[in-house]
Amino acid sequence: MADSPLVRSAGEIPTPLYHQVHLVLRERIEQGYYGPNGMLPAEMELAREFDVSRITVARAINELAQQGFVERRRGAGTRIVTRDLPPPVPANIDGLLENLADMGNRTKAKVLEFGFVLPPLEARQELQVGPNELVQRAVRVRSHNGEPFSYLTSFVPGYIGQHLSEEDMNAGSLMSLFERHGIKIGSARQSFSAALADPKIGQALAVPVGTPLLAITRTVLDIEERGVEYIRILYRTDRYQYRMTMERDKQGSSRFKTAAGTQIKNGG
């Protein structure tokens, strides 16, 4: 028997075995491992592969079924459900703003925390504010079709934040609010990393503690290159996808133009 791909961690926040099985099977399905409209192996076969109980496998497959990845039929096995994704949105600054505004229109935000604080060092540096200058901080969860998919912590300079209410933060995207207040966005820079759901974030996103999340940190600048937003977003990877396309420039040099897109994955 091959070694199990699961990790039985002795750390503080081990991921439950059923969820590890779920994550491995979901990744295989998304990568076409079982083929389009293929069949999952029998529960006992998967239990032997992962070296877990049949009950653990059944729970993992039930999660996949709830999320629309598979369809369970009594006596006929578990069938893979083909999931078509629409084309990505180009990621120049206009495309980024359009995409974020569209996401604000198609999803629903809920404010968990709202107020004025002294920002952490990185946020203070990115927003170019003084060490004793308060900024507006908001923590939100964004949902699609009633299911949470992102956990957002944003910081906005005080001179902008004083015009934004908690109700505004529930209404749509910050990009739309900026435009409404005459702030012209010039550029944005962002970085990608990974994170694990702690108890607070896990509860907000409805995932087990220790679930791997996609972390995006973004700084938005106005046309005068002043920082107007610093935000860290944690995404459920089963509900959100970020895709990039790289093209060699027309002069044939080693510089590449990059286009990217985001996609909220449909659940079950």
PDB file of C-alpha atoms in Angstrom:
ATOM      1  CA  MET A   1       0.000   0.000   0.000  1.00  0.00           C
ATOM      2  CA  ALA A   2       1.302   3.457  -0.919  1.00  0.00           C
ATOM      3  CA  ASP A   3       1.955   5.975   1.831  1.00  0.00           C
ATOM      4  CA  SER A   4      -1.132   7.955   2.807  1.00  0.00           C
ATOM      5  CA  PRO A   5      -1.131  11.590   1.536  1.00  0.00           C
ATOM      6  CA  LEU A   6      -2.639  12.702   4.850  1.00  0.00           C
ATOM      7  CA  VAL A   7      -0.802  14.483   7.636  1.00  0.00           C
ATOM      8  CA  ARG A   8      -1.448  13.364  11.196  1.00  0.00           C
ATOM      9  CA  SER A   9      -0.025  16.451  12.852  1.00  0.00           C
ATOM     10  CA  ALA A  10       0.877  16.764  16.492  1.00  0.00           C
ATOM     11  CA  GLY A  11       0.656  20.573  16.203  1.00  0.00           C
ATOM     12  CA  GLU A  12      -1.812  22.881  17.864  1.00  0.00           C
ATOM     13  CA  ILE A  13      -4.390  23.022  15.039  1.00  0.00           C
ATOM     14  CA  PRO A  14      -4.327  19.697  13.145  1.00  0.00           C
ATOM     15  CA  THR A  15      -6.744  19.515  10.201  1.00  0.00           C
ATOM     16  CA  PRO A  16      -9.383  16.777  10.672  1.00  0.00           C
ATOM     17  CA  LEU A  17      -8.663  13.661   8.608  1.00  0.00           C
ATOM     18  CA  TYR A  18     -12.017  13.774   6.809  1.00  0.00           C
ATOM     19  CA  HIS A  19     -11.275  17.322   5.656  1.00  0.00           C
ATOM     20  CA  GLN A  20      -7.809  16.334   4.460  1.00  0.00           C
ATOM     21  CA  VAL A  21      -9.399  13.533   2.418  1.00  0.00           C
ATOM     22  CA  HIS A  22     -11.939  16.051   1.104  1.00  0.00           C
ATOM     23  CA  LEU A  23      -9.198  18.501   0.062  1.00  0.00           C
ATOM     24  CA  VAL A  24      -7.153  15.815  -1.722  1.00  0.00           C
ATOM     25  CA  LEU A  25     -10.181  14.441  -3.585  1.00  0.00           C
ATOM     26  CA  ARG A  26     -11.376  17.943  -4.520  1.00  0.00           C
ATOM     27  CA  GLU A  27      -7.961  18.826  -5.923  1.00  0.00           C
ATOM     28  CA  ARG A  28      -7.918  15.601  -7.944  1.00  0.00           C
ATOM     29  CA  ILE A  29     -11.385  16.354  -9.326  1.00  0.00           C
ATOM     30  CA  GLU A  30     -10.413  19.926 -10.267  1.00  0.00           C
ATOM     31  CA  GLN A  31      -7.283  18.642 -12.019  1.00  0.00           C
ATOM     32  CA  GLY A  32      -9.266  16.043 -13.997  1.00  0.00           C
ATOM     33  CA  TYR A  33      -7.653  13.077 -12.222  1.00  0.00           C
ATOM     34  CA  TYR A  34     -10.814  10.970 -12.516  1.00  0.00           C
ATOM     35  CA  GLY A  35     -11.804  12.346 -15.930  1.00  0.00           C
ATOM     36  CA  PRO A  36     -14.878  14.397 -16.922  1.00  0.00           C
ATOM     37  CA  ASN A  37     -18.060  12.792 -15.587  1.00  0.00           C
ATOM     38  CA  GLY A  38     -15.891  10.012 -14.177  1.00  0.00           C
ATOM     39  CA  MET A  39     -16.490   7.976 -11.046  1.00  0.00           C
ATOM     40  CA  LEU A  40     -14.854   8.147  -7.647  1.00  0.00           C
ATOM     41  CA  PRO A  41     -13.368   4.871  -6.405  1.00  0.00           C
ATOM     42  CA  ALA A  42     -15.457   2.934  -3.902  1.00  0.00           C
ATOM     43  CA  GLU A  43     -15.369   4.113  -0.298  1.00  0.00           C
ATOM     44  CA  MET A  44     -13.491   1.028   0.896  1.00  0.00           C
ATOM     45  CA  GLU A  45     -10.868   1.486  -1.820  1.00  0.00           C
ATOM     46  CA  LEU A  46     -10.356   5.130  -0.812  1.00  0.00           C
ATOM     47  CA  ALA A  47     -10.261   4.149   2.866  1.00  0.00           C
ATOM     48  CA  ARG A  48      -7.391   1.749   2.117  1.00  0.00           C
ATOM     49  CA  GLU A  49      -5.571   4.374   0.026  1.00  0.00           C
ATOM     50  CA  PHE A  50      -5.788   7.057   2.700  1.00  0.00           C
ATOM     51  CA  ASP A  51      -5.443   4.629   5.609  1.00  0.00           C
ATOM     52  CA  VAL A  52      -8.582   5.938   7.308  1.00  0.00           C
ATOM     53  CA  SER A  53     -11.987   4.523   8.226  1.00  0.00           C
ATOM     54  CA  ARG A  54     -14.819   4.197   5.742  1.00  0.00           C
ATOM     55  CA  ILE A  55     -16.815   6.662   7.880  1.00  0.00           C
ATOM     56  CA  THR A  56     -14.067   9.278   7.374  1.00  0.00           C
ATOM     57  CA  VAL A  57     -14.185   8.776   3.601  1.00  0.00           C
ATOM     58  CA  ALA A  58     -17.989   8.937   3.570  1.00  0.00           C
ATOM     59  CA  ARG A  59     -17.931  12.254   5.419  1.00  0.00           C
ATOM     60  CA  ALA A  60     -15.373  13.660   2.956  1.00  0.00           C
ATOM     61  CA  ILE A  61     -17.497  12.574  -0.023  1.00  0.00           C
ATOM     62  CA  ASN A  62     -20.614  14.069   1.573  1.00  0.00           C
ATOM     63  CA  GLU A  63     -18.786  17.442   1.703  1.00  0.00           C
ATOM     64  CA  LEU A  64     -17.911  17.108  -1.984  1.00  0.00           C
ATOM     65  CA  ALA A  65     -21.549  16.350  -2.765  1.00  0.00           C
ATOM     66  CA  GLN A  66     -22.776  19.369  -0.778  1.00  0.00           C
ATOM     67  CA  GLN A  67     -20.365  21.585  -2.739  1.00  0.00           C
ATOM     68  CA  GLY A  68     -21.502  20.201  -6.081  1.00  0.00           C
ATOM     69  CA  PHE A  69     -18.311  18.337  -7.018  1.00  0.00           C
ATOM     70  CA  VAL A  70     -19.887  14.884  -7.035  1.00  0.00           C
ATOM     71  CA  GLU A  71     -23.292  13.249  -7.197  1.00  0.00           C
ATOM     72  CA  ARG A  72     -24.035  10.225  -5.043  1.00  0.00           C
ATOM     73  CA  ARG A  73     -26.436   7.587  -6.340  1.00  0.00           C
ATOM     74  CA  ARG A  74     -27.478   4.608  -4.274  1.00  0.00           C
ATOM     75  CA  GLY A  75     -26.215   1.438  -5.923  1.00  0.00           C
ATOM     76  CA  ALA A  76     -24.539   3.378  -8.751  1.00  0.00           C
ATOM     77  CA  GLY A  77     -21.495   4.890  -7.051  1.00  0.00           C
ATOM     78  CA  THR A  78     -20.327   8.496  -6.887  1.00  0.00           C
ATOM     79  CA  ARG A  79     -20.142  10.419 -10.170  1.00  0.00           C
ATOM     80  CA  ILE A  80     -17.946  13.461 -10.847  1.00  0.00           C
ATOM     81  CA  VAL A  81     -19.972  16.556 -11.746  1.00  0.00           C
ATOM     82  CA  THR A  82     -18.474  18.638 -14.557  1.00  0.00           C
ATOM     83  CA  ARG A  83     -18.163  22.295 -13.507  1.00  0.00           C
ATOM     84  CA  ASP A  84     -17.584  24.861 -16.258  1.00  0.00           C
ATOM     85  CA  LEU A  85     -15.866  28.120 -15.277  1.00  0.00           C
ATOM     86  CA  PRO A  86     -16.407  31.351 -17.251  1.00  0.00           C
ATOM     87  CA  PRO A  87     -13.378  33.105 -18.792  1.00  0.00           C
ATOM     88  CA  PRO A  88     -11.189  35.227 -16.490  1.00  0.00           C
ATOM     89  CA  VAL A  89     -11.273  39.007 -16.291  1.00  0.00           C
ATOM     90  CA  PRO A  90      -8.186  40.893 -17.627  1.00  0.00           C
ATOM     91  CA  ALA A  91      -6.169  42.317 -14.747  1.00  0.00           C
ATOM     92  CA  ASN A  92      -5.117  45.774 -15.889  1.00  0.00           C
ATOM     93  CA  ILE A  93      -6.179  48.363 -13.341  1.00  0.00           C
ATOM     94  CA  ASP A  94      -9.502  49.050 -15.094  1.00  0.00           C
ATOM     95  CA  GLY A  95     -10.200  45.321 -15.258  1.00  0.00           C
ATOM     96  CA  LEU A  96      -9.265  44.899 -11.604  1.00  0.00           C
ATOM     97  CA  LEU A  97     -11.625  47.672 -10.535  1.00  0.00           C
ATOM     98  CA  GLU A  98     -14.408  46.334 -12.734  1.00  0.00           C
ATOM     99  CA  ASN A  99     -13.893  42.852 -11.347  1.00  0.00           C
ATOM    100  CA  LEU A 100     -13.933  44.066  -7.737  1.00  0.00           C
ATOM    101  CA  ALA A 101     -17.022  46.193  -8.357  1.00  0.00           C
ATOM    102  CA  ASP A 102     -18.738  43.251 -10.053  1.00  0.00           C
ATOM    103  CA  MET A 103     -17.847  41.012  -7.116  1.00  0.00           C
ATOM    104  CA  GLY A 104     -19.356  43.617  -4.788  1.00  0.00           C
ATOM    105  CA  ASN A 105     -22.582  43.542  -6.801  1.00  0.00           C
ATOM    106  CA  ARG A 106     -22.788  39.748  -7.041  1.00  0.00           C
ATOM    107  CA  THR A 107     -21.870  38.985  -3.439  1.00  0.00           C
ATOM    108  CA  LYS A 108     -23.037  40.077  -0.021  1.00  0.00           C
ATOM    109  CA  ALA A 109     -20.820  41.588   2.676  1.00  0.00           C
ATOM    110  CA  LYS A 110     -21.328  41.473   6.427  1.00  0.00           C
ATOM    111  CA  VAL A 111     -19.347  43.770   8.706  1.00  0.00           C
ATOM    112  CA  LEU A 112     -17.978  41.984  11.774  1.00  0.00           C
ATOM    113  CA  GLU A 113     -15.843  44.819  13.185  1.00  0.00           C
ATOM    114  CA  PHE A 114     -15.725  48.539  12.407  1.00  0.00           C
ATOM    115  CA  GLY A 115     -13.841  51.450  13.986  1.00  0.00           C
ATOM    116  CA  PHE A 116     -10.759  53.683  14.027  1.00  0.00           C
ATOM    117  CA  VAL A 117      -7.450  52.248  15.213  1.00  0.00           C
ATOM    118  CA  LEU A 118      -3.701  52.744  15.136  1.00  0.00           C
ATOM    119  CA  PRO A 119      -2.711  50.514  12.193  1.00  0.00           C
ATOM    120  CA  PRO A 120      -0.100  47.754  12.300  1.00  0.00           C
ATOM    121  CA  LEU A 121       3.310  48.674  10.918  1.00  0.00           C
ATOM    122  CA  GLU A 122       2.859  47.283   7.397  1.00  0.00           C
ATOM    123  CA  ALA A 123      -0.510  48.981   6.945  1.00  0.00           C
ATOM    124  CA  ARG A 124       0.919  52.270   8.252  1.00  0.00           C
ATOM    125  CA  GLN A 125       3.833  52.103   5.803  1.00  0.00           C
ATOM    126  CA  GLU A 126       1.639  51.199   2.828  1.00  0.00           C
ATOM    127  CA  LEU A 127      -0.873  53.948   3.579  1.00  0.00           C
ATOM    128  CA  GLN A 128       1.918  56.449   4.313  1.00  0.00           C
ATOM    129  CA  VAL A 129       0.382  57.663   7.570  1.00  0.00           C
ATOM    130  CA  GLY A 130       2.070  58.885  10.732  1.00  0.00           C
ATOM    131  CA  PRO A 131       2.757  56.657  13.772  1.00  0.00           C
ATOM    132  CA  ASN A 132      -0.027  58.290  15.814  1.00  0.00           C
ATOM    133  CA  GLU A 133      -2.535  58.698  12.988  1.00  0.00           C
ATOM    134  CA  LEU A 134      -5.781  56.761  13.236  1.00  0.00           C
ATOM    135  CA  VAL A 135      -7.121  54.842  10.258  1.00  0.00           C
ATOM    136  CA  GLN A 136     -10.502  53.278   9.644  1.00  0.00           C
ATOM    137  CA  ARG A 137     -10.446  49.466  10.039  1.00  0.00           C
ATOM    138  CA  ALA A 138     -13.182  47.093   8.964  1.00  0.00           C
ATOM    139  CA  VAL A 139     -13.442  43.317   9.149  1.00  0.00           C
ATOM    140  CA  ARG A 140     -15.972  41.797   6.780  1.00  0.00           C
ATOM    141  CA  VAL A 141     -17.074  38.417   5.490  1.00  0.00           C
ATOM    142  CA  ARG A 142     -18.245  38.213   1.896  1.00  0.00           C
ATOM    143  CA  SER A 143     -20.705  35.502   0.832  1.00  0.00           C
ATOM    144  CA  HIS A 144     -21.989  34.142  -2.466  1.00  0.00           C
ATOM    145  CA  ASN A 145     -25.311  32.306  -2.652  1.00  0.00           C
ATOM    146  CA  GLY A 146     -25.416  32.370   1.121  1.00  0.00           C
ATOM    147  CA  GLU A 147     -22.041  30.689   1.598  1.00  0.00           C
ATOM    148  CA  PRO A 148     -19.056  32.654   2.993  1.00  0.00           C
ATOM    149  CA  PHE A 149     -15.951  32.615   0.804  1.00  0.00           C
ATOM    150  CA  SER A 150     -13.695  35.498   1.918  1.00  0.00           C
ATOM    151  CA  TYR A 151     -12.597  37.178   5.141  1.00  0.00           C
ATOM    152  CA  LEU A 152     -11.429  40.767   4.621  1.00  0.00           C
ATOM    153  CA  THR A 153      -9.519  43.097   6.934  1.00  0.00           C
ATOM    154  CA  SER A 154      -9.162  46.568   5.404  1.00  0.00           C
ATOM    155  CA  PHE A 155      -7.449  49.776   6.506  1.00  0.00           C
ATOM    156  CA  VAL A 156      -8.291  53.176   5.003  1.00  0.00           C
ATOM    157  CA  PRO A 157      -6.681  56.565   5.873  1.00  0.00           C
ATOM    158  CA  GLY A 158      -8.677  58.629   8.320  1.00  0.00           C
ATOM    159  CA  TYR A 159      -9.394  61.446   5.853  1.00  0.00           C
ATOM    160  CA  ILE A 160     -11.224  58.889   3.693  1.00  0.00           C
ATOM    161  CA  GLY A 161     -12.581  56.657   6.430  1.00  0.00           C
ATOM    162  CA  GLN A 162     -14.376  59.523   8.163  1.00  0.00           C
ATOM    163  CA  HIS A 163     -16.769  59.602   5.204  1.00  0.00           C
ATOM    164  CA  LEU A 164     -17.516  55.855   5.322  1.00  0.00           C
ATOM    165  CA  SER A 165     -20.087  54.339   7.653  1.00  0.00           C
ATOM    166  CA  GLU A 166     -20.593  50.754   8.706  1.00  0.00           C
ATOM    167  CA  GLU A 167     -23.669  50.676   6.475  1.00  0.00           C
ATOM    168  CA  ASP A 168     -21.516  51.790   3.517  1.00  0.00           C
ATOM    169  CA  MET A 169     -19.168  48.868   4.126  1.00  0.00           C
ATOM    170  CA  ASN A 170     -22.111  46.478   3.952  1.00  0.00           C
ATOM    171  CA  ALA A 171     -23.437  47.995   0.737  1.00  0.00           C
ATOM    172  CA  GLY A 172     -20.803  47.093  -1.851  1.00  0.00           C
ATOM    173  CA  SER A 173     -17.119  47.185  -2.742  1.00  0.00           C
ATOM    174  CA  LEU A 174     -14.696  49.800  -1.432  1.00  0.00           C
ATOM    175  CA  MET A 175     -13.779  50.603  -5.034  1.00  0.00           C
ATOM    176  CA  SER A 176     -17.342  51.771  -5.659  1.00  0.00           C
ATOM    177  CA  LEU A 177     -17.273  53.839  -2.469  1.00  0.00           C
ATOM    178  CA  PHE A 178     -13.992  55.474  -3.519  1.00  0.00           C
ATOM    179  CA  GLU A 179     -15.451  56.458  -6.878  1.00  0.00           C
ATOM    180  CA  ARG A 180     -18.536  57.872  -5.181  1.00  0.00           C
ATOM    181  CA  HIS A 181     -16.318  60.153  -3.069  1.00  0.00           C
ATOM    182  CA  GLY A 182     -14.232  61.322  -6.024  1.00  0.00           C
ATOM    183  CA  ILE A 183     -11.109  59.251  -5.290  1.00  0.00           C
ATOM    184  CA  LYS A 184      -9.444  58.297  -8.562  1.00  0.00           C
ATOM    185  CA  ILE A 185      -7.582  55.009  -8.441  1.00  0.00           C
ATOM    186  CA  GLY A 186      -4.281  54.925 -10.292  1.00  0.00           C
ATOM    187  CA  SER A 187      -2.688  51.553  -9.497  1.00  0.00           C
ATOM    188  CA  ALA A 188      -2.650  48.593  -7.168  1.00  0.00           C
ATOM    189  CA  ARG A 189      -0.053  46.075  -6.064  1.00  0.00           C
ATOM    190  CA  GLN A 190      -0.741  42.762  -4.434  1.00  0.00           C
ATOM    191  CA  SER A 191       1.001  39.664  -3.163  1.00  0.00           C
ATOM    192  CA  PHE A 192      -0.102  36.075  -2.642  1.00  0.00           C
ATOM    193  CA  SER A 193       0.639  33.642   0.142  1.00  0.00           C
ATOM    194  CA  ALA A 194      -1.004  30.884   2.144  1.00  0.00           C
ATOM    195  CA  ALA A 195      -2.596  30.923   5.579  1.00  0.00           C
ATOM    196  CA  LEU A 196      -4.437  28.585   7.926  1.00  0.00           C
ATOM    197  CA  ALA A 197      -7.855  29.271   9.395  1.00  0.00           C
ATOM    198  CA  ASP A 198      -7.641  30.050  13.103  1.00  0.00           C
ATOM    199  CA  PRO A 199     -10.729  29.507  15.310  1.00  0.00           C
ATOM    200  CA  LYS A 200     -12.112  33.006  14.697  1.00  0.00           C
ATOM    201  CA  ILE A 201     -11.642  32.923  10.913  1.00  0.00           C
ATOM    202  CA  GLY A 202     -12.736  29.296  10.682  1.00  0.00           C
ATOM    203  CA  GLN A 203     -16.028  30.174  12.357  1.00  0.00           C
ATOM    204  CA  ALA A 204     -16.571  33.169  10.060  1.00  0.00           C
ATOM    205  CA  LEU A 205     -15.843  31.152   6.897  1.00  0.00           C
ATOM    206  CA  ALA A 206     -17.584  27.976   8.098  1.00  0.00           C
ATOM    207  CA  VAL A 207     -14.474  25.819   7.715  1.00  0.00           C
ATOM    208  CA  PRO A 208     -12.547  23.676  10.220  1.00  0.00           C
ATOM    209  CA  VAL A 209      -9.656  25.208  12.135  1.00  0.00           C
ATOM    210  CA  GLY A 210      -6.428  24.664  10.192  1.00  0.00           C
ATOM    211  CA  THR A 211      -8.060  24.738   6.749  1.00  0.00           C
ATOM    212  CA  PRO A 212      -5.594  26.100   4.123  1.00  0.00           C
ATOM    213  CA  LEU A 213      -6.639  29.491   2.747  1.00  0.00           C
ATOM    214  CA  LEU A 214      -5.427  31.701  -0.099  1.00  0.00           C
ATOM    215  CA  ALA A 215      -4.140  34.991   1.331  1.00  0.00           C
ATOM    216  CA  ILE A 216      -3.999  38.123  -0.846  1.00  0.00           C
ATOM    217  CA  THR A 217      -2.550  41.386   0.450  1.00  0.00           C
ATOM    218  CA  ARG A 218      -3.353  44.439  -1.689  1.00  0.00           C
ATOM    219  CA  THR A 219      -2.415  48.119  -1.566  1.00  0.00           C
ATOM    220  CA  VAL A 220      -4.512  50.476  -3.694  1.00  0.00           C
ATOM    221  CA  LEU A 221      -3.022  53.834  -4.734  1.00  0.00           C
ATOM    222  CA  ASP A 222      -4.709  56.917  -6.134  1.00  0.00           C
ATOM    223  CA  ILE A 223      -3.473  58.774  -9.231  1.00  0.00           C
ATOM    224  CA  GLU A 224      -1.055  60.732  -7.024  1.00  0.00           C
ATOM    225  CA  GLU A 225       0.368  57.426  -5.706  1.00  0.00           C
ATOM    226  CA  ARG A 226      -1.041  57.885  -2.227  1.00  0.00           C
ATOM    227  CA  GLY A 227      -2.176  54.746  -0.443  1.00  0.00           C
ATOM    228  CA  VAL A 228      -5.954  54.756  -0.092  1.00  0.00           C
ATOM    229  CA  GLU A 229      -6.520  51.159   0.997  1.00  0.00           C
ATOM    230  CA  TYR A 230      -4.488  48.357   2.532  1.00  0.00           C
ATOM    231  CA  ILE A 231      -6.371  45.076   2.691  1.00  0.00           C
ATOM    232  CA  ARG A 232      -5.667  41.458   3.545  1.00  0.00           C
ATOM    233  CA  ILE A 233      -8.140  38.906   2.221  1.00  0.00           C
ATOM    234  CA  LEU A 234      -8.361  35.240   3.142  1.00  0.00           C
ATOM    235  CA  TYR A 235     -10.198  33.079   0.618  1.00  0.00           C
ATOM    236  CA  ARG A 236     -11.669  29.627   0.890  1.00  0.00           C
ATOM    237  CA  THR A 237      -9.904  27.739  -1.871  1.00  0.00           C
ATOM    238  CA  ASP A 238     -12.973  25.610  -2.570  1.00  0.00           C
ATOM    239  CA  ARG A 239     -14.960  28.755  -3.357  1.00  0.00           C
ATOM    240  CA  TYR A 240     -12.493  31.092  -5.032  1.00  0.00           C
ATOM    241  CA  GLN A 241      -9.979  30.854  -7.850  1.00  0.00           C
ATOM    242  CA  TYR A 242      -7.335  33.269  -9.145  1.00  0.00           C
ATOM    243  CA  ARG A 243      -5.974  32.565 -12.625  1.00  0.00           C
ATOM    244  CA  MET A 244      -3.130  34.239 -14.515  1.00  0.00           C
ATOM    245  CA  THR A 245      -2.063  34.253 -18.170  1.00  0.00           C
ATOM    246  CA  MET A 246       1.460  35.380 -19.133  1.00  0.00           C
ATOM    247  CA  GLU A 247       2.365  36.584 -22.625  1.00  0.00           C
ATOM    248  CA  ARG A 248       5.761  37.514 -24.056  1.00  0.00           C
ATOM    249  CA  ASP A 249       5.730  41.145 -25.192  1.00  0.00           C
ATOM    250  CA  LYS A 250       5.655  41.993 -28.893  1.00  0.00           C
ATOM    251  CA  GLN A 251       9.318  42.999 -28.983  1.00  0.00           C
ATOM    252  CA  GLY A 252      10.263  39.459 -28.046  1.00  0.00           C
ATOM    253  CA  SER A 253      12.128  40.543 -24.916  1.00  0.00           C
ATOM    254  CA  SER A 254      12.146  38.662 -21.650  1.00  0.00           C
ATOM    255  CA  ARG A 255       9.505  40.956 -20.180  1.00  0.00           C
ATOM    256  CA  PHE A 256       6.050  39.460 -19.925  1.00  0.00           C
ATOM    257  CA  LYS A 257       2.621  41.003 -19.867  1.00  0.00           C
ATOM    258  CA  THR A 258       0.373  39.393 -17.298  1.00  0.00           C
ATOM    259  CA  ALA A 259      -3.389  39.089 -17.283  1.00  0.00           C
ATOM    260  CA  ALA A 260      -5.292  37.516 -14.464  1.00  0.00           C
ATOM    261  CA  GLY A 261      -8.815  36.773 -13.416  1.00  0.00           C
ATOM    262  CA  THR A 262     -10.792  35.797 -10.376  1.00  0.00           C
ATOM    263  CA  GLN A 263     -13.667  33.404 -10.170  1.00  0.00           C
ATOM    264  CA  ILE A 264     -16.071  32.568  -7.380  1.00  0.00           C
ATOM    265  CA  LYS A 265     -16.724  28.857  -7.626  1.00  0.00           C
ATOM    266  CA  ASN A 266     -20.313  27.711  -7.393  1.00  0.00           C
ATOM    267  CA  GLY A 267     -21.187  25.521  -4.507  1.00  0.00           C
ATOM    268  CA  GLY A 268     -23.693  22.736  -4.469  1.00  0.00           C
TER     269      GLY A 268
END
